[in-house]
Tab-separated table of C-alpha atoms in Angstrom:
chain	number	residue	atom	x	y	z
A	1	MET	CA	-53.357	142.639	15.637
A	2	LEU	CA	-56.202	145.088	16.071
A	3	LEU	CA	-55.433	148.247	17.986
A	4	ARG	CA	-58.033	150.150	19.937
A	5	LYS	CA	-58.313	153.852	19.308
A	6	ASN	CA	-55.290	155.652	20.783
A	7	GLN	CA	-53.601	152.339	21.699
A	8	ILE	CA	-49.831	152.425	21.258
A	9	PRO	CA	-48.387	149.417	19.380
A	10	ASP	CA	-46.477	146.907	21.510
A	11	HIS	CA	-43.250	147.307	19.526
A	12	THR	CA	-43.324	151.059	20.179
A	13	VAL	CA	-43.848	150.532	23.915
A	14	SER	CA	-41.000	147.986	23.937
A	15	ASN	CA	-38.629	150.380	22.175
A	16	ARG	CA	-39.523	153.210	24.545
A	17	VAL	CA	-39.045	151.053	27.661
A	18	THR	CA	-35.668	149.851	26.363
A	19	HIS	CA	-34.653	153.449	25.649
A	20	GLN	CA	-35.730	154.612	29.113
A	21	MET	CA	-33.764	151.799	30.770
A	22	SER	CA	-30.685	152.683	28.740
A	23	ASN	CA	-31.036	156.335	29.792
A	24	ARG	CA	-31.015	155.154	33.414
A	25	GLY	CA	-27.766	153.247	32.902
A	26	LEU	CA	-29.259	149.762	32.732
A	27	ARG	CA	-26.853	148.202	30.248
A	28	ALA	CA	-24.431	145.269	30.387
A	29	PRO	CA	-23.747	143.495	32.681
A	30	CYS	CA	-27.488	143.876	33.394
A	31	GLU	CA	-29.378	141.424	31.231
A	32	VAL	CA	-32.964	142.644	31.065
A	33	THR	CA	-35.326	141.506	28.327
A	34	VAL	CA	-38.408	143.576	27.536
A	35	GLN	CA	-41.515	141.869	26.162
A	36	VAL	CA	-44.822	143.638	25.568
A	37	HIS	CA	-48.221	142.116	24.836
A	38	ASN	CA	-51.303	144.343	24.705
A	39	GLY	CA	-49.660	146.934	26.918
A	40	THR	CA	-48.451	144.436	29.525
A	41	VAL	CA	-44.681	144.827	29.911
A	42	THR	CA	-42.679	141.871	31.198
A	43	LEU	CA	-39.133	142.612	32.381
A	44	SER	CA	-37.133	139.407	32.732
A	45	GLY	CA	-33.480	138.569	33.189
A	46	SER	CA	-31.015	139.710	35.823
A	47	VAL	CA	-29.470	142.796	37.357
A	48	GLN	CA	-26.669	143.211	39.887
A	49	TYR	CA	-28.441	145.349	42.480
A	50	VAL	CA	-31.961	145.850	43.854
A	51	TYR	CA	-31.898	149.542	42.896
A	52	GLN	CA	-31.367	148.512	39.243
A	53	LYS	CA	-34.487	146.335	39.360
A	54	GLN	CA	-36.445	149.235	40.849
A	55	SER	CA	-35.064	151.589	38.196
A	56	ALA	CA	-36.101	149.210	35.388
A	57	VAL	CA	-39.653	149.023	36.756
A	58	GLN	CA	-39.812	152.821	37.106
A	59	ALA	CA	-38.555	153.189	33.530
A	60	ALA	CA	-41.311	150.896	32.272
A	61	ARG	CA	-43.976	152.705	34.315
A	62	SER	CA	-42.912	156.023	32.808
A	63	VAL	CA	-43.743	154.894	29.265
A	64	GLU	CA	-47.129	155.792	27.829
A	65	GLY	CA	-48.935	152.651	26.734
A	66	ALA	CA	-47.378	150.427	29.413
A	67	HIS	CA	-50.468	149.456	31.408
A	68	THR	CA	-49.179	146.605	33.560
A	69	ILE	CA	-45.598	145.832	34.604
A	70	ILE	CA	-44.518	142.290	35.454
A	71	ASP	CA	-40.986	141.953	36.804
A	72	PRO	CA	-39.635	138.449	37.418
A	73	MET	CA	-36.085	139.885	37.237
A	74	GLN	CA	-33.500	138.352	39.519
A	75	VAL	CA	-30.858	140.224	41.471
A	76	ILE	CA	-27.590	138.355	40.966
A	77	ALA	CA	-24.432	140.003	42.269
A	78	ARG	CA	-21.470	139.304	40.030
A	79	ALA	CA	-18.019	138.804	41.479
A	80	LYS	CA	-15.567	141.615	40.888
A	81	ARG	CA	-12.578	140.733	38.752
A	82	TRP	CA	-9.157	141.916	39.794
A	83	ASP	CA	-6.962	141.754	36.714
């Protein structure tokens, strides 16, 4: 893969987006997959609440090198378990 001058490698962008999402509390049971191709970040999978989807998109937008954000994530509320 050829990188343009000052272009950040996709794997670096992916790692940074994942780190930013983790810092915002987006961990299990959220199931978000981050894929990056030429600076286009695709966030797929599911979250429990709309605010989590918005937070994931904001996390991706905050990363240098993420030029376009695509978010086909689904909001799927999980039933609470009473053990």
